[in-house]
Amino acid sequence: MGGRDPVVAPDAFVASSAVLVGDVRVGPATVIDHGALIVSSGVPVELGARVAVMPGAVIRSTGGGERPPYPVAIGDDCLIGPQAALAGCTLGAAVYVATQVMVFHGAIVGDGCRLGAGSIVHAGARLPDRARVGMCQFAVPGPDGAVVTSDLDEARELLAAADFFGKFFAEQAPADLVELHQRSAAAVAAEIRQRSR
């Protein structure tokens, strides 16, 4: 995939049912538990030292074909909880990612942050060191890097201003959302076909 195979440090542990695909780099003493899926879109995915990835977590880089590239970089001593989904993001050192957290393209999570169960760090949000996003809260791009809120309407308003499709799909939103969704799906499908050759 993308001409690169995973590279795993000799003292790292990858469970037999975990899957690593493409340009994935696993650091020393890192542990990847059963059912975890780590996939490079051709853009690198890098896990630092002593990272713990729990069952069912999905970590993937995005873009790099027709879309802007977003690698994944996970710092040393991070814990990635069960069923977490990380896409094209950067985590500093010692970040705690609880169960079913989602962190999206271009998001930057500073050192020592805690992301509570079910929270979402949306595309382009930038959390400073030691920030907290509580259970089921949203961190969305804002004037100072990120706004953390439980208010869905506020989160939607801030996300609309952040231009998700323009930044992460290189698409301007047409009046017809069906057309936008069709083009987005086609771009992702083309990337999957390209990297699977």
PDB file of N, CA and C in Angstrom, residues 102-109 115 119-128 132-134 136-164 167-168:
ATOM      1  N   MET A 102     -13.520  10.600  19.174  1.00  0.00           N
ATOM      2  CA  MET A 102     -13.196  10.833  17.770  1.00  0.00           C
ATOM      3  C   MET A 102     -12.332  12.091  17.675  1.00  0.00           C
ATOM      4  N   VAL A 103     -11.224  11.993  16.932  1.00  0.00           N
ATOM      5  CA  VAL A 103     -10.350  13.139  16.678  1.00  0.00           C
ATOM      6  C   VAL A 103     -10.133  13.196  15.165  1.00  0.00           C
ATOM      7  N   PHE A 104     -10.456  14.333  14.565  1.00  0.00           N
ATOM      8  CA  PHE A 104     -10.505  14.432  13.117  1.00  0.00           C
ATOM      9  C   PHE A 104      -9.339  15.200  12.493  1.00  0.00           C
ATOM     10  N   HIS A 105      -9.327  15.231  11.176  1.00  0.00           N
ATOM     11  CA  HIS A 105      -8.285  15.784  10.311  1.00  0.00           C
ATOM     12  C   HIS A 105      -7.803  17.151  10.793  1.00  0.00           C
ATOM     13  N   GLY A 106      -6.500  17.275  10.851  1.00  0.00           N
ATOM     14  CA  GLY A 106      -5.904  18.562  11.160  1.00  0.00           C
ATOM     15  C   GLY A 106      -6.006  18.992  12.611  1.00  0.00           C
ATOM     16  N   ALA A 107      -6.671  18.207  13.443  1.00  0.00           N
ATOM     17  CA  ALA A 107      -6.762  18.552  14.863  1.00  0.00           C
ATOM     18  C   ALA A 107      -5.392  18.348  15.512  1.00  0.00           C
ATOM     19  N   ILE A 108      -5.062  19.221  16.443  1.00  0.00           N
ATOM     20  CA  ILE A 108      -3.822  19.112  17.208  1.00  0.00           C
ATOM     21  C   ILE A 108      -4.195  19.107  18.679  1.00  0.00           C
ATOM     22  N   VAL A 109      -3.796  18.042  19.364  1.00  0.00           N
ATOM     23  CA  VAL A 109      -4.097  17.865  20.788  1.00  0.00           C
ATOM     24  C   VAL A 109      -2.773  17.968  21.533  1.00  0.00           C
ATOM     25  N   LEU A 115      -9.193  13.461  26.923  1.00  0.00           N
ATOM     26  CA  LEU A 115     -10.391  13.482  26.093  1.00  0.00           C
ATOM     27  C   LEU A 115     -11.361  12.462  26.663  1.00  0.00           C
ATOM     28  N   SER A 119     -16.226  11.964  23.508  1.00  0.00           N
ATOM     29  CA  SER A 119     -15.989  13.349  23.078  1.00  0.00           C
ATOM     30  C   SER A 119     -15.510  13.379  21.626  1.00  0.00           C
ATOM     31  N   ILE A 120     -15.633  14.564  21.024  1.00  0.00           N
ATOM     32  CA  ILE A 120     -15.214  14.764  19.640  1.00  0.00           C
ATOM     33  C   ILE A 120     -14.308  15.984  19.578  1.00  0.00           C
ATOM     34  N   VAL A 121     -13.107  15.791  19.018  1.00  0.00           N
ATOM     35  CA  VAL A 121     -12.217  16.904  18.705  1.00  0.00           C
ATOM     36  C   VAL A 121     -12.298  17.051  17.191  1.00  0.00           C
ATOM     37  N   HIS A 122     -12.983  18.086  16.752  1.00  0.00           N
ATOM     38  CA  HIS A 122     -13.311  18.184  15.335  1.00  0.00           C
ATOM     39  C   HIS A 122     -12.151  18.741  14.511  1.00  0.00           C
ATOM     40  N   ALA A 123     -12.319  18.601  13.198  1.00  0.00           N
ATOM     41  CA  ALA A 123     -11.294  18.979  12.226  1.00  0.00           C
ATOM     42  C   ALA A 123     -10.793  20.390  12.460  1.00  0.00           C
ATOM     43  N   GLY A 124      -9.462  20.502  12.575  1.00  0.00           N
ATOM     44  CA  GLY A 124      -8.827  21.797  12.694  1.00  0.00           C
ATOM     45  C   GLY A 124      -8.779  22.382  14.091  1.00  0.00           C
ATOM     46  N   ALA A 125      -9.399  21.743  15.076  1.00  0.00           N
ATOM     47  CA  ALA A 125      -9.343  22.261  16.451  1.00  0.00           C
ATOM     48  C   ALA A 125      -7.925  22.112  16.985  1.00  0.00           C
ATOM     49  N   ARG A 126      -7.505  23.058  17.812  1.00  0.00           N
ATOM     50  CA  ARG A 126      -6.165  23.030  18.399  1.00  0.00           C
ATOM     51  C   ARG A 126      -6.301  23.190  19.910  1.00  0.00           C
ATOM     52  N   LEU A 127      -6.014  22.104  20.623  1.00  0.00           N
ATOM     53  CA  LEU A 127      -6.117  22.116  22.081  1.00  0.00           C
ATOM     54  C   LEU A 127      -4.747  22.378  22.695  1.00  0.00           C
ATOM     55  N   PRO A 128      -4.649  23.303  23.635  1.00  0.00           N
ATOM     56  CA  PRO A 128      -3.361  23.558  24.291  1.00  0.00           C
ATOM     57  C   PRO A 128      -2.993  22.406  25.223  1.00  0.00           C
ATOM     58  N   ARG A 132      -8.772  19.763  28.699  1.00  0.00           N
ATOM     59  CA  ARG A 132      -9.704  18.658  28.921  1.00  0.00           C
ATOM     60  C   ARG A 132     -10.951  18.871  28.081  1.00  0.00           C
ATOM     61  N   VAL A 133     -11.396  17.791  27.472  1.00  0.00           N
ATOM     62  CA  VAL A 133     -12.677  17.780  26.776  1.00  0.00           C
ATOM     63  C   VAL A 133     -13.481  16.714  27.482  1.00  0.00           C
ATOM     64  N   GLY A 134     -14.565  17.118  28.136  1.00  0.00           N
ATOM     65  CA  GLY A 134     -15.344  16.196  28.967  1.00  0.00           C
ATOM     66  C   GLY A 134     -16.140  15.188  28.166  1.00  0.00           C
ATOM     67  N   CYS A 136     -18.668  13.363  26.150  1.00  0.00           N
ATOM     68  CA  CYS A 136     -19.656  13.775  25.153  1.00  0.00           C
ATOM     69  C   CYS A 136     -19.605  15.262  24.819  1.00  0.00           C
ATOM     70  N   GLN A 137     -18.476  15.927  25.054  1.00  0.00           N
ATOM     71  CA  GLN A 137     -18.325  17.323  24.657  1.00  0.00           C
ATOM     72  C   GLN A 137     -17.678  17.405  23.275  1.00  0.00           C
ATOM     73  N   PHE A 138     -17.730  18.618  22.697  1.00  0.00           N
ATOM     74  CA  PHE A 138     -17.147  18.887  21.393  1.00  0.00           C
ATOM     75  C   PHE A 138     -16.024  19.900  21.557  1.00  0.00           C
ATOM     76  N   ALA A 139     -14.903  19.670  20.895  1.00  0.00           N
ATOM     77  CA  ALA A 139     -13.863  20.690  20.740  1.00  0.00           C
ATOM     78  C   ALA A 139     -13.854  21.038  19.268  1.00  0.00           C
ATOM     79  N   VAL A 140     -14.196  22.273  18.949  1.00  0.00           N
ATOM     80  CA  VAL A 140     -14.303  22.713  17.558  1.00  0.00           C
ATOM     81  C   VAL A 140     -13.399  23.923  17.340  1.00  0.00           C
ATOM     82  N   PRO A 141     -12.974  24.152  16.092  1.00  0.00           N
ATOM     83  CA  PRO A 141     -12.098  25.290  15.840  1.00  0.00           C
ATOM     84  C   PRO A 141     -12.737  26.594  16.323  1.00  0.00           C
ATOM     85  N   GLY A 142     -11.920  27.423  16.945  1.00  0.00           N
ATOM     86  CA  GLY A 142     -12.397  28.707  17.440  1.00  0.00           C
ATOM     87  C   GLY A 142     -11.296  29.734  17.359  1.00  0.00           C
ATOM     88  N   PRO A 143     -11.576  30.947  17.789  1.00  0.00           N
ATOM     89  CA  PRO A 143     -10.622  32.040  17.655  1.00  0.00           C
ATOM     90  C   PRO A 143      -9.288  31.792  18.367  1.00  0.00           C
ATOM     91  N   ASP A 144      -9.300  31.061  19.459  1.00  0.00           N
ATOM     92  CA  ASP A 144      -8.064  30.788  20.202  1.00  0.00           C
ATOM     93  C   ASP A 144      -7.584  29.355  20.017  1.00  0.00           C
ATOM     94  N   GLY A 145      -7.976  28.712  18.935  1.00  0.00           N
ATOM     95  CA  GLY A 145      -7.558  27.344  18.660  1.00  0.00           C
ATOM     96  C   GLY A 145      -8.688  26.352  18.779  1.00  0.00           C
ATOM     97  N   ALA A 146      -9.459  26.440  19.873  1.00  0.00           N
ATOM     98  CA  ALA A 146     -10.588  25.522  20.056  1.00  0.00           C
ATOM     99  C   ALA A 146     -11.565  26.096  21.063  1.00  0.00           C
ATOM    100  N   VAL A 147     -12.845  25.781  20.842  1.00  0.00           N
ATOM    101  CA  VAL A 147     -13.904  26.054  21.803  1.00  0.00           C
ATOM    102  C   VAL A 147     -14.416  24.699  22.257  1.00  0.00           C
ATOM    103  N   VAL A 148     -14.450  24.463  23.555  1.00  0.00           N
ATOM    104  CA  VAL A 148     -14.974  23.216  24.109  1.00  0.00           C
ATOM    105  C   VAL A 148     -16.382  23.509  24.618  1.00  0.00           C
ATOM    106  N   THR A 149     -17.347  22.739  24.109  1.00  0.00           N
ATOM    107  CA  THR A 149     -18.740  23.001  24.441  1.00  0.00           C
ATOM    108  C   THR A 149     -19.543  21.714  24.495  1.00  0.00           C
ATOM    109  N   SER A 150     -20.644  21.750  25.219  1.00  0.00           N
ATOM    110  CA  SER A 150     -21.629  20.662  25.200  1.00  0.00           C
ATOM    111  C   SER A 150     -22.833  21.055  24.359  1.00  0.00           C
ATOM    112  N   ASP A 151     -22.846  22.277  23.866  1.00  0.00           N
ATOM    113  CA  ASP A 151     -23.958  22.834  23.109  1.00  0.00           C
ATOM    114  C   ASP A 151     -23.812  22.470  21.631  1.00  0.00           C
ATOM    115  N   LEU A 152     -24.642  21.561  21.163  1.00  0.00           N
ATOM    116  CA  LEU A 152     -24.567  21.092  19.783  1.00  0.00           C
ATOM    117  C   LEU A 152     -24.782  22.221  18.784  1.00  0.00           C
ATOM    118  N   ASP A 153     -25.709  23.118  19.050  1.00  0.00           N
ATOM    119  CA  ASP A 153     -25.959  24.220  18.115  1.00  0.00           C
ATOM    120  C   ASP A 153     -24.736  25.132  18.000  1.00  0.00           C
ATOM    121  N   GLU A 154     -24.093  25.426  19.127  1.00  0.00           N
ATOM    122  CA  GLU A 154     -22.872  26.240  19.087  1.00  0.00           C
ATOM    123  C   GLU A 154     -21.777  25.527  18.292  1.00  0.00           C
ATOM    124  N   ALA A 155     -21.628  24.218  18.527  1.00  0.00           N
ATOM    125  CA  ALA A 155     -20.626  23.444  17.802  1.00  0.00           C
ATOM    126  C   ALA A 155     -20.894  23.478  16.306  1.00  0.00           C
ATOM    127  N   ARG A 156     -22.133  23.304  15.909  1.00  0.00           N
ATOM    128  CA  ARG A 156     -22.483  23.334  14.480  1.00  0.00           C
ATOM    129  C   ARG A 156     -22.180  24.694  13.850  1.00  0.00           C
ATOM    130  N   GLU A 157     -22.493  25.758  14.568  1.00  0.00           N
ATOM    131  CA  GLU A 157     -22.233  27.105  14.049  1.00  0.00           C
ATOM    132  C   GLU A 157     -20.734  27.331  13.834  1.00  0.00           C
ATOM    133  N   LEU A 158     -19.934  26.925  14.812  1.00  0.00           N
ATOM    134  CA  LEU A 158     -18.485  27.079  14.683  1.00  0.00           C
ATOM    135  C   LEU A 158     -17.925  26.195  13.572  1.00  0.00           C
ATOM    136  N   LEU A 159     -18.463  24.992  13.434  1.00  0.00           N
ATOM    137  CA  LEU A 159     -18.000  24.096  12.372  1.00  0.00           C
ATOM    138  C   LEU A 159     -18.333  24.639  10.992  1.00  0.00           C
ATOM    139  N   ALA A 160     -19.484  25.256  10.846  1.00  0.00           N
ATOM    140  CA  ALA A 160     -19.856  25.834   9.556  1.00  0.00           C
ATOM    141  C   ALA A 160     -18.840  26.899   9.148  1.00  0.00           C
ATOM    142  N   ALA A 161     -18.394  27.683  10.105  1.00  0.00           N
ATOM    143  CA  ALA A 161     -17.405  28.730   9.820  1.00  0.00           C
ATOM    144  C   ALA A 161     -16.025  28.148   9.511  1.00  0.00           C
ATOM    145  N   ALA A 162     -15.755  26.917   9.950  1.00  0.00           N
ATOM    146  CA  ALA A 162     -14.432  26.292   9.771  1.00  0.00           C
ATOM    147  C   ALA A 162     -14.225  25.707   8.369  1.00  0.00           C
ATOM    148  N   ASP A 163     -15.273  25.586   7.552  1.00  0.00           N
ATOM    149  CA  ASP A 163     -15.171  25.119   6.167  1.00  0.00           C
ATOM    150  C   ASP A 163     -14.532  23.728   6.051  1.00  0.00           C
ATOM    151  N   PHE A 164     -15.144  22.733   6.679  1.00  0.00           N
ATOM    152  CA  PHE A 164     -14.634  21.366   6.682  1.00  0.00           C
ATOM    153  C   PHE A 164     -14.359  20.847   5.273  1.00  0.00           C
ATOM    154  N   LYS A 167     -11.395  22.590   3.402  1.00  0.00           N
ATOM    155  CA  LYS A 167     -10.049  22.305   3.912  1.00  0.00           C
ATOM    156  C   LYS A 167      -9.649  20.843   3.763  1.00  0.00           C
ATOM    157  N   PHE A 168     -10.579  19.935   3.954  1.00  0.00           N
ATOM    158  CA  PHE A 168     -10.210  18.531   4.063  1.00  0.00           C
ATOM    159  C   PHE A 168     -10.587  17.693   2.848  1.00  0.00           C
TER     160      PHE A 168
END
